[in-house]
Amino acid sequence: MANYYQKEIETASREEIIAIQNEKLVKQVKHVYDNVAYYRNLMDEKGVKPEDIKSIDDIHKLPFLTKNDLRDAYPYGLLGTDLDNCVRIQSTSGTTGRRVVAFYTQADIDLWEECCARAIVAVGGDKSDVCQVCYGYGLFTGGPGLNGGSHKVGCLTLPMSSGNTERQIQFMMDLNATIICCTPSYAAYIGETLAEKGYKPEDNKLKAGIFGAEPWTEEMRRSIEKSLGIKAYDIYGLTEISGPGVSFECEEQTGMHINEDHFLAEIINPDTGEVLPDGTVGELVFTCLDKEAFPLLRYRTRDLCVLNRKKCSCGRTHVKMSKPLGRSDDMLIIRGVNVFPSQIETVLLNEGYDPNYQIEVDRKNNTDTLDVYVELSNEMFSDKVADIQAKEAALAAAMRTMLGIGPKMHLVAPKTITRSEGKAVRVIDRRKLHD
């Protein structure tokens, strides 16, 4: 028996959804043109006026926004309302350390929390549940989004944040948590820790988990389901668009329903920008249909995926997106944190190192590892172990400040990183993220 938070809209006919999208898009384009000078200039350059957008069929006429635009417009350039109307910011790291800052009015927060509530209800959540939120809180959107969604549903909410696994397990067992929300790698770690403490999967009261913020495989899903005795569901979002809850999995577990009444999705060819038909792999592009404070139009996510409109057994009619199949840029997602090679290069140059480096990513015991190998110049090279270790520690601290996570640094002798005649191979990702 399917569960819905807002049944009427979640099961609306295709015609009803398109009518909602058409009405909202026309209104939103005018709102953005009138209030966001940065985007108005992009439209003017392209020769597009708000009155040229009469329905979603005209969306291809609008210019794209990219992460670079967000960086260039930082902090207030894409704000769509007076700052007085905003009640919150959330943030994520940008490509070179300049952060992406997203603004929210109270209506934006309500909309976002409703999307997260839909995700919680889709996994069987209701007001009788105890929802343990182990995503990070603060500027990161994971904790606040699922926390708000849990409140909307009426669950008893445990706002645990991430880490402190001993306490997570104590509260989980003592307060009979039934739904857990965190990164999949942390869920796997909790499962392992429970087993080490002698607990069996049936000893906890969990029934479902909502896991996102990093890539994970079907194999990992099965492993988590077995270790915690639950059904594991995927959730997708990005700070720029609102946070988790842009799309979510239902009981069918065959892709994530996009909340199409709030977010218009397109798939484009990442090289040409051409809109591709459903069922084709391409780059996911989102338009915020009713965001007030940070209303991005045609934002390029750089995530590669597929959209499909096959009838879903859960009764929801909103289009489904596959798990992201990769990226059309060089961003890595490591333990839920966005990491760009360009950020690492920026730190190296700032600290006086040559940009001869290699990044190695792996997944050990269901946790991502990040190792950075940096070649020393002849002048910097020392055969004293203590000197090298001190330099590695200082560099690791600088990296943590930039990235938000601390990689393991390895300073290596001159000329030991393989040179490439073509594009340098900067990243070796050994994680098996696809079955």
Short mmCIF file of C-alpha atoms in Angstrom, two decimals:
data_model
loop_
_atom_site.label_atom_id
_atom_site.label_comp_id
_atom_site.label_asym_id
_atom_site.label_seq_id
_atom_site.Cartn_x
_atom_site.Cartn_y
_atom_site.Cartn_z
CA MET A 1 0.00 0.00 0.00
CA ALA A 2 1.62 3.22 -1.17
CA ASN A 3 1.88 6.17 1.18
CA TYR A 4 1.84 9.81 0.13
CA TYR A 5 2.50 13.08 1.93
CA GLN A 6 0.60 15.16 -0.66
CA LYS A 7 -1.33 12.55 -2.63
CA GLU A 8 -3.17 14.90 -4.98
CA ILE A 9 0.02 16.38 -6.45
CA GLU A 10 2.18 13.25 -6.17
CA THR A 11 -0.33 11.24 -8.23
CA ALA A 12 -1.48 14.08 -10.55
CA SER A 13 -2.01 13.29 -14.22
CA ARG A 14 0.66 14.24 -16.75
CA GLU A 15 -1.66 16.97 -18.06
CA GLU A 16 -2.10 18.42 -14.57
CA ILE A 17 1.66 18.40 -13.91
CA ILE A 18 2.39 20.13 -17.23
CA ALA A 19 -0.30 22.74 -16.54
CA ILE A 20 1.29 23.48 -13.13
CA GLN A 21 4.76 23.68 -14.68
CA ASN A 22 3.61 25.96 -17.49
CA GLU A 23 1.95 28.40 -15.11
CA LYS A 24 4.85 28.43 -12.64
CA LEU A 25 7.57 28.73 -15.31
CA VAL A 26 5.99 31.78 -16.98
CA LYS A 27 5.65 33.48 -13.60
CA GLN A 28 9.15 32.49 -12.46
CA VAL A 29 10.91 33.73 -15.60
CA LYS A 30 9.27 37.13 -15.16
CA HIS A 31 10.23 37.14 -11.45
CA VAL A 32 13.86 36.34 -12.27
CA TYR A 33 14.07 38.83 -15.15
CA ASP A 34 12.64 41.61 -12.98
CA ASN A 35 14.71 40.85 -9.85
CA VAL A 36 17.98 39.17 -10.82
CA ALA A 37 20.18 41.52 -12.86
CA TYR A 38 22.79 38.81 -13.44
CA TYR A 39 20.31 36.50 -15.17
CA ARG A 40 18.53 39.40 -16.92
CA ASN A 41 21.86 40.24 -18.58
CA LEU A 42 22.24 36.61 -19.72
CA MET A 43 18.73 36.70 -21.21
CA ASP A 44 19.37 40.03 -22.89
CA GLU A 45 22.60 38.70 -24.41
CA LYS A 46 20.61 35.79 -25.83
CA GLY A 47 17.83 38.09 -27.03
CA VAL A 48 15.15 36.47 -24.86
CA LYS A 49 12.39 38.34 -23.07
CA PRO A 50 9.99 36.94 -20.42
CA GLU A 51 7.09 37.16 -22.88
CA ASP A 52 8.92 34.70 -25.18
CA ILE A 53 8.39 31.97 -22.56
CA LYS A 54 4.78 30.83 -22.86
CA SER A 55 5.17 27.22 -21.66
CA ILE A 56 7.77 24.61 -20.74
CA ASP A 57 8.17 23.95 -24.49
CA ASP A 58 10.01 27.29 -24.65
CA ILE A 59 12.50 26.52 -21.90
CA HIS A 60 15.26 25.75 -24.42
CA LYS A 61 15.29 29.47 -25.31
CA LEU A 62 16.61 30.38 -21.84
CA PRO A 63 20.34 30.56 -21.05
CA PHE A 64 21.99 27.99 -18.78
CA LEU A 65 23.49 28.72 -15.36
CA THR A 66 26.63 26.91 -14.21
CA LYS A 67 28.67 26.60 -11.04
CA ASN A 68 30.97 29.28 -12.50
CA ASP A 69 28.03 31.70 -12.65
CA LEU A 70 27.32 31.01 -8.99
CA ARG A 71 30.95 31.72 -8.18
CA ASP A 72 31.02 34.91 -10.27
CA ALA A 73 27.76 36.15 -8.74
CA TYR A 74 28.82 35.34 -5.15
CA PRO A 75 27.41 36.28 -2.70
CA TYR A 76 24.29 38.27 -3.65
CA GLY A 77 24.31 38.38 -7.47
CA LEU A 78 21.63 35.71 -7.97
CA LEU A 79 19.40 36.79 -5.09
CA GLY A 80 15.78 37.03 -6.29
CA THR A 81 14.30 38.98 -3.40
CA ASP A 82 15.25 41.58 -0.78
CA LEU A 83 17.66 40.25 1.80
CA ASP A 84 15.10 41.31 4.44
CA ASN A 85 12.82 38.52 3.16
CA CYS A 86 15.48 35.83 3.62
CA VAL A 87 15.60 33.75 6.78
CA ARG A 88 18.46 31.30 6.10
CA ILE A 89 21.50 30.49 4.03
CA GLN A 90 22.93 27.05 3.30
CA SER A 91 26.26 26.55 1.63
CA THR A 92 28.50 24.13 -0.20
CA SER A 93 32.07 24.45 -1.39
CA GLY A 94 32.78 25.85 -4.85
CA THR A 95 35.42 24.83 -7.37
CA THR A 96 38.26 26.97 -6.06
CA GLY A 97 37.28 27.39 -2.45
CA ARG A 98 34.81 30.22 -3.00
CA ARG A 99 31.66 28.81 -1.53
CA VAL A 100 28.24 28.53 -3.12
CA VAL A 101 25.74 30.33 -0.90
CA ALA A 102 22.03 29.64 -1.34
CA PHE A 103 19.36 31.87 0.21
CA TYR A 104 15.92 30.85 1.49
CA THR A 105 12.75 32.70 2.36
CA GLN A 106 10.40 31.02 4.83
CA ALA A 107 8.28 29.85 1.88
CA ASP A 108 11.41 28.29 0.32
CA ILE A 109 12.15 26.43 3.56
CA ASP A 110 8.55 25.18 3.76
CA LEU A 111 8.72 23.97 0.15
CA TRP A 112 12.05 22.18 0.76
CA GLU A 113 10.83 20.54 3.97
CA GLU A 114 7.66 19.37 2.20
CA CYS A 115 9.82 17.68 -0.45
CA CYS A 116 11.78 15.91 2.31
CA ALA A 117 8.49 14.96 3.99
CA ARG A 118 7.38 13.30 0.75
CA ALA A 119 10.60 11.26 0.81
CA ILE A 120 10.03 10.16 4.42
CA VAL A 121 6.42 9.16 3.80
CA ALA A 122 7.46 7.31 0.61
CA VAL A 123 9.62 4.96 2.70
CA GLY A 124 6.70 4.27 5.06
CA GLY A 125 7.19 7.09 7.56
CA ASP A 126 4.37 8.62 9.58
CA LYS A 127 3.87 10.39 12.93
CA SER A 128 4.37 7.13 14.84
CA ASP A 129 7.98 6.87 13.61
CA VAL A 130 11.25 7.86 15.29
CA CYS A 131 13.46 9.47 12.65
CA GLN A 132 17.20 9.61 13.41
CA VAL A 133 18.96 12.24 11.28
CA CYS A 134 22.72 11.59 11.13
CA TYR A 135 23.53 13.90 8.24
CA GLY A 136 25.68 16.90 9.13
CA TYR A 137 23.84 20.00 10.32
CA GLY A 138 24.99 23.61 9.96
CA LEU A 139 25.71 24.93 6.47
CA PHE A 140 25.40 21.45 4.92
CA THR A 141 21.83 20.87 3.68
CA GLY A 142 21.51 17.19 4.65
CA GLY A 143 20.70 17.60 8.34
CA PRO A 144 18.41 20.65 8.16
CA GLY A 145 16.44 19.27 5.18
CA LEU A 146 15.59 15.85 6.61
CA ASN A 147 15.12 17.36 10.08
CA GLY A 148 12.47 19.71 8.70
CA GLY A 149 10.84 16.96 6.65
CA SER A 150 10.65 14.73 9.70
CA HIS A 151 8.91 17.52 11.65
CA LYS A 152 6.39 18.04 8.83
CA VAL A 153 5.51 14.34 8.90
CA GLY A 154 5.23 14.49 12.71
CA CYS A 155 7.92 11.92 13.48
CA LEU A 156 9.81 12.06 16.76
CA THR A 157 13.02 13.55 15.38
CA LEU A 158 16.48 12.74 16.73
CA PRO A 159 18.72 15.56 15.37
CA MET A 160 21.95 13.61 15.91
CA SER A 161 24.15 15.14 13.18
CA SER A 162 27.08 13.05 11.95
CA GLY A 163 29.76 11.24 13.93
CA ASN A 164 29.93 10.04 17.54
CA THR A 165 28.88 6.53 16.54
CA GLU A 166 28.68 5.27 20.14
CA ARG A 167 26.03 7.89 20.91
CA GLN A 168 24.24 7.24 17.60
CA ILE A 169 23.90 3.57 18.51
CA GLN A 170 22.85 4.30 22.10
CA PHE A 171 20.02 6.61 20.99
CA MET A 172 19.06 4.32 18.11
CA MET A 173 18.63 1.35 20.46
CA ASP A 174 17.26 3.17 23.53
CA LEU A 175 14.75 5.35 21.66
CA ASN A 176 13.75 2.69 19.11
CA ALA A 177 14.62 4.65 15.97
CA THR A 178 12.65 3.33 12.98
CA ILE A 179 14.03 5.50 10.15
CA ILE A 180 17.67 6.54 9.77
CA CYS A 181 18.93 9.30 7.45
CA CYS A 182 22.65 9.58 6.64
CA THR A 183 25.25 8.95 3.95
CA PRO A 184 25.32 5.34 2.74
CA SER A 185 28.93 4.92 3.84
CA TYR A 186 28.01 6.00 7.39
CA ALA A 187 25.03 3.62 7.40
CA ALA A 188 27.41 0.80 6.43
CA TYR A 189 29.76 1.83 9.23
CA ILE A 190 26.94 1.83 11.80
CA GLY A 191 25.98 -1.67 10.59
CA GLU A 192 29.55 -2.90 11.03
CA THR A 193 29.84 -1.32 14.49
CA LEU A 194 26.57 -2.92 15.63
CA ALA A 195 27.85 -6.32 14.50
CA GLU A 196 31.15 -5.76 16.35
CA LYS A 197 29.15 -5.02 19.52
CA GLY A 198 27.34 -8.34 19.14
CA TYR A 199 24.00 -6.98 17.87
CA LYS A 200 22.04 -8.84 15.21
CA PRO A 201 20.03 -6.92 12.55
CA GLU A 202 16.77 -7.93 14.25
CA ASP A 203 17.88 -6.34 17.54
CA ASN A 204 17.14 -2.80 16.28
CA LYS A 205 13.74 -1.34 15.40
CA LEU A 206 14.85 0.30 12.13
CA LYS A 207 12.68 -0.37 9.08
CA ALA A 208 14.03 2.10 6.51
CA GLY A 209 17.00 4.29 5.71
CA ILE A 210 17.19 7.41 3.51
CA PHE A 211 20.71 7.65 2.14
CA GLY A 212 22.22 10.26 -0.15
CA ALA A 213 24.96 12.92 -0.58
CA GLU A 214 27.42 10.46 -2.16
CA PRO A 215 27.43 7.81 -4.90
CA TRP A 216 26.62 4.22 -3.89
CA THR A 217 26.01 0.96 -5.69
CA GLU A 218 23.22 -1.61 -5.65
CA GLU A 219 25.74 -3.97 -4.06
CA MET A 220 26.23 -1.48 -1.22
CA ARG A 221 22.45 -1.11 -0.89
CA ARG A 222 22.05 -4.87 -0.42
CA SER A 223 24.90 -4.94 2.11
CA ILE A 224 23.36 -2.10 4.20
CA GLU A 225 19.91 -3.68 4.03
CA LYS A 226 21.36 -6.95 5.32
CA SER A 227 23.50 -5.43 8.10
CA LEU A 228 20.75 -3.15 9.49
CA GLY A 229 17.72 -5.29 8.61
CA ILE A 230 16.05 -2.44 6.66
CA LYS A 231 15.06 -1.25 3.20
CA ALA A 232 17.58 1.35 1.96
CA TYR A 233 16.28 4.23 -0.17
CA ASP A 234 18.11 6.82 -2.26
CA ILE A 235 17.55 10.59 -2.06
CA TYR A 236 18.99 13.30 -4.29
CA GLY A 237 19.46 17.03 -4.03
CA LEU A 238 21.95 19.82 -4.28
CA THR A 239 22.38 22.97 -2.22
CA GLU A 240 21.97 25.25 -5.24
CA ILE A 241 18.48 23.88 -5.94
CA SER A 242 17.43 23.52 -2.25
CA GLY A 243 19.07 20.42 -0.77
CA PRO A 244 17.98 16.79 -0.38
CA GLY A 245 14.46 16.03 -1.53
CA VAL A 246 14.70 17.30 -5.11
CA SER A 247 14.03 13.63 -5.87
CA PHE A 248 13.58 10.47 -3.81
CA GLU A 249 12.99 6.74 -4.13
CA CYS A 250 9.69 5.00 -3.48
CA GLU A 251 9.12 1.38 -2.48
CA GLU A 252 9.87 0.20 -6.03
CA GLN A 253 13.53 1.31 -5.61
CA THR A 254 14.04 1.74 -9.37
CA GLY A 255 14.98 5.41 -9.55
CA MET A 256 14.05 8.64 -7.80
CA HIS A 257 10.83 10.57 -8.41
CA ILE A 258 11.61 14.23 -9.13
CA ASN A 259 9.24 16.67 -7.39
CA GLU A 260 8.10 18.03 -10.74
CA ASP A 261 5.69 20.58 -9.31
CA HIS A 262 8.74 22.43 -7.92
CA PHE A 263 11.67 21.41 -10.15
CA LEU A 264 11.58 21.15 -13.93
CA ALA A 265 14.14 18.61 -15.16
CA GLU A 266 15.84 18.38 -18.55
CA ILE A 267 18.53 16.10 -19.91
CA ILE A 268 21.00 17.78 -22.25
CA ASN A 269 24.02 16.85 -24.30
CA PRO A 270 26.83 18.18 -22.05
CA ASP A 271 28.91 19.25 -25.04
CA THR A 272 26.29 20.98 -27.20
CA GLY A 273 23.54 21.93 -24.72
CA GLU A 274 20.95 20.23 -26.95
CA VAL A 275 17.92 18.88 -25.07
CA LEU A 276 17.78 15.06 -25.27
CA PRO A 277 14.71 12.78 -25.16
CA ASP A 278 13.73 10.75 -22.07
CA GLY A 279 15.66 7.50 -21.84
CA THR A 280 18.91 9.06 -23.08
CA VAL A 281 21.98 9.45 -20.88
CA GLY A 282 22.90 13.12 -20.53
CA GLU A 283 23.50 15.95 -18.10
CA LEU A 284 20.72 16.79 -15.67
CA VAL A 285 19.51 20.41 -15.72
CA PHE A 286 17.06 21.87 -13.18
CA THR A 287 14.83 24.92 -13.18
CA CYS A 288 13.37 26.04 -9.82
CA LEU A 289 9.71 26.72 -10.55
CA ASP A 290 8.73 28.50 -7.34
CA LYS A 291 11.86 29.31 -5.32
CA GLU A 292 11.76 32.96 -4.22
CA ALA A 293 15.19 33.81 -2.82
CA PHE A 294 17.50 31.76 -5.05
CA PRO A 295 15.48 30.98 -8.18
CA LEU A 296 17.93 29.26 -10.54
CA LEU A 297 16.79 28.72 -14.12
CA ARG A 298 18.34 25.92 -16.23
CA TYR A 299 21.07 25.12 -13.74
CA ARG A 300 23.56 22.56 -15.03
CA THR A 301 24.14 19.99 -12.28
CA ARG A 302 26.99 18.20 -14.14
CA ASP A 303 25.39 14.93 -13.00
CA LEU A 304 24.88 12.41 -15.80
CA CYS A 305 21.69 10.38 -15.57
CA VAL A 306 18.58 9.11 -17.41
CA LEU A 307 14.95 10.19 -17.02
CA ASN A 308 12.09 7.73 -17.49
CA ARG A 309 8.32 8.05 -17.35
CA LYS A 310 7.38 4.37 -17.10
CA LYS A 311 4.34 3.83 -14.90
CA CYS A 312 5.48 3.24 -11.31
CA SER A 313 3.82 0.63 -9.09
CA CYS A 314 3.74 3.16 -6.20
CA GLY A 315 1.20 5.29 -8.09
CA ARG A 316 3.39 8.39 -8.22
CA THR A 317 3.32 10.05 -11.63
CA HIS A 318 6.39 12.28 -11.36
CA VAL A 319 9.27 11.47 -13.69
CA LYS A 320 12.06 9.27 -12.31
CA MET A 321 15.79 9.92 -12.57
CA SER A 322 18.36 7.18 -12.34
CA LYS A 323 21.17 7.30 -9.81
CA PRO A 324 23.79 9.70 -11.20
CA LEU A 325 25.98 7.62 -13.54
CA GLY A 326 28.95 9.97 -13.33
CA ARG A 327 29.89 13.61 -13.78
CA SER A 328 30.42 15.78 -16.85
CA ASP A 329 33.06 17.72 -14.90
CA ASP A 330 35.90 16.63 -12.64
CA MET A 331 34.12 16.89 -9.29
CA LEU A 332 34.56 14.01 -6.85
CA ILE A 333 32.11 13.29 -4.05
CA ILE A 334 34.07 11.97 -1.07
CA ARG A 335 32.24 11.14 2.16
CA GLY A 336 29.44 13.45 1.04
CA VAL A 337 31.81 16.38 0.39
CA ASN A 338 32.32 17.95 -3.05
CA VAL A 339 36.02 17.93 -3.92
CA PHE A 340 37.52 19.42 -7.08
CA PRO A 341 41.10 18.71 -8.21
CA SER A 342 41.37 22.46 -8.84
CA GLN A 343 40.89 23.07 -5.09
CA ILE A 344 43.79 20.75 -4.30
CA GLU A 345 45.92 22.46 -6.93
CA THR A 346 45.07 25.87 -5.44
CA VAL A 347 46.33 24.77 -2.00
CA LEU A 348 49.54 23.31 -3.45
CA LEU A 349 50.34 26.52 -5.32
CA ASN A 350 49.49 28.67 -2.28
CA GLU A 351 51.82 26.55 -0.14
CA GLY A 352 54.70 26.89 -2.63
CA TYR A 353 54.56 23.44 -4.26
CA ASP A 354 54.74 22.67 -7.97
CA PRO A 355 51.45 21.37 -9.42
CA ASN A 356 52.78 17.85 -9.99
CA TYR A 357 50.32 15.73 -8.05
CA GLN A 358 48.00 12.75 -8.20
CA ILE A 359 44.78 12.14 -6.28
CA GLU A 360 43.82 8.61 -5.34
CA VAL A 361 40.33 7.82 -4.11
CA ASP A 362 39.31 4.44 -2.77
CA ARG A 363 36.66 2.94 -0.54
CA LYS A 364 37.81 0.79 2.37
CA ASN A 365 35.38 -0.73 4.87
CA ASN A 366 32.61 1.27 3.16
CA THR A 367 34.38 4.58 3.86
CA ASP A 368 35.93 6.76 1.17
CA THR A 369 39.68 7.39 1.43
CA LEU A 370 41.48 10.34 -0.15
CA ASP A 371 45.25 10.20 -0.72
CA VAL A 372 47.14 13.00 -2.44
CA TYR A 373 50.65 12.37 -3.78
CA VAL A 374 52.70 15.53 -4.34
CA GLU A 375 56.06 15.64 -6.02
CA LEU A 376 58.70 17.71 -4.27
CA SER A 377 60.99 19.95 -6.26
CA ASN A 378 64.76 19.38 -5.95
CA GLU A 379 64.99 22.44 -3.66
CA MET A 380 62.26 21.18 -1.30
CA PHE A 381 63.38 17.57 -1.18
CA SER A 382 64.83 16.29 2.08
CA ASP A 383 65.87 12.81 3.12
CA LYS A 384 64.99 13.56 6.74
CA VAL A 385 61.77 11.72 7.60
CA ALA A 386 60.81 14.26 10.30
CA ASP A 387 61.05 17.15 7.79
CA ILE A 388 58.82 15.34 5.30
CA GLN A 389 56.27 14.40 7.97
CA ALA A 390 56.06 17.99 9.22
CA LYS A 391 55.47 19.25 5.66
CA GLU A 392 52.80 16.57 5.09
CA ALA A 393 51.00 17.55 8.31
CA ALA A 394 51.03 21.26 7.40
CA LEU A 395 49.74 20.50 3.90
CA ALA A 396 47.01 18.20 5.24
CA ALA A 397 45.83 21.03 7.55
CA ALA A 398 45.72 23.49 4.64
CA MET A 399 43.77 20.95 2.55
CA ARG A 400 41.27 20.41 5.37
CA THR A 401 40.64 24.16 5.55
CA MET A 402 39.98 24.29 1.80
CA LEU A 403 38.09 21.02 1.29
CA GLY A 404 36.34 20.42 4.59
CA ILE A 405 37.92 16.96 4.81
CA GLY A 406 41.53 16.02 5.50
CA PRO A 407 43.26 13.92 2.84
CA LYS A 408 46.29 11.77 3.63
CA MET A 409 49.24 13.64 2.11
CA HIS A 410 52.25 11.87 0.61
CA LEU A 411 55.25 14.00 -0.39
CA VAL A 412 57.31 12.02 -2.88
CA ALA A 413 60.73 12.43 -4.48
CA PRO A 414 61.22 14.55 -7.63
CA LYS A 415 60.24 12.96 -10.96
CA THR A 416 58.40 10.01 -9.36
CA ILE A 417 54.86 10.86 -10.58
CA THR A 418 54.41 9.52 -14.11
CA ARG A 419 54.36 12.25 -16.74
CA SER A 420 51.68 12.13 -19.40
CA GLU A 421 52.14 13.34 -22.95
CA GLY A 422 48.48 14.22 -23.15
CA LYS A 423 46.14 15.41 -20.40
CA ALA A 424 47.67 14.67 -17.00
CA VAL A 425 45.96 11.84 -15.14
CA ARG A 426 45.23 13.70 -11.93
CA VAL A 427 42.61 11.43 -10.42
CA ILE A 428 42.62 7.68 -9.89
CA ASP A 429 39.24 6.62 -8.50
CA ARG A 430 39.40 3.00 -7.37
CA ARG A 431 35.91 2.94 -5.87
CA LYS A 432 33.53 0.52 -7.55
CA LEU A 433 30.54 2.87 -7.79
CA HIS A 434 28.68 0.94 -10.49
CA ASP A 435 27.77 -2.72 -10.54
#
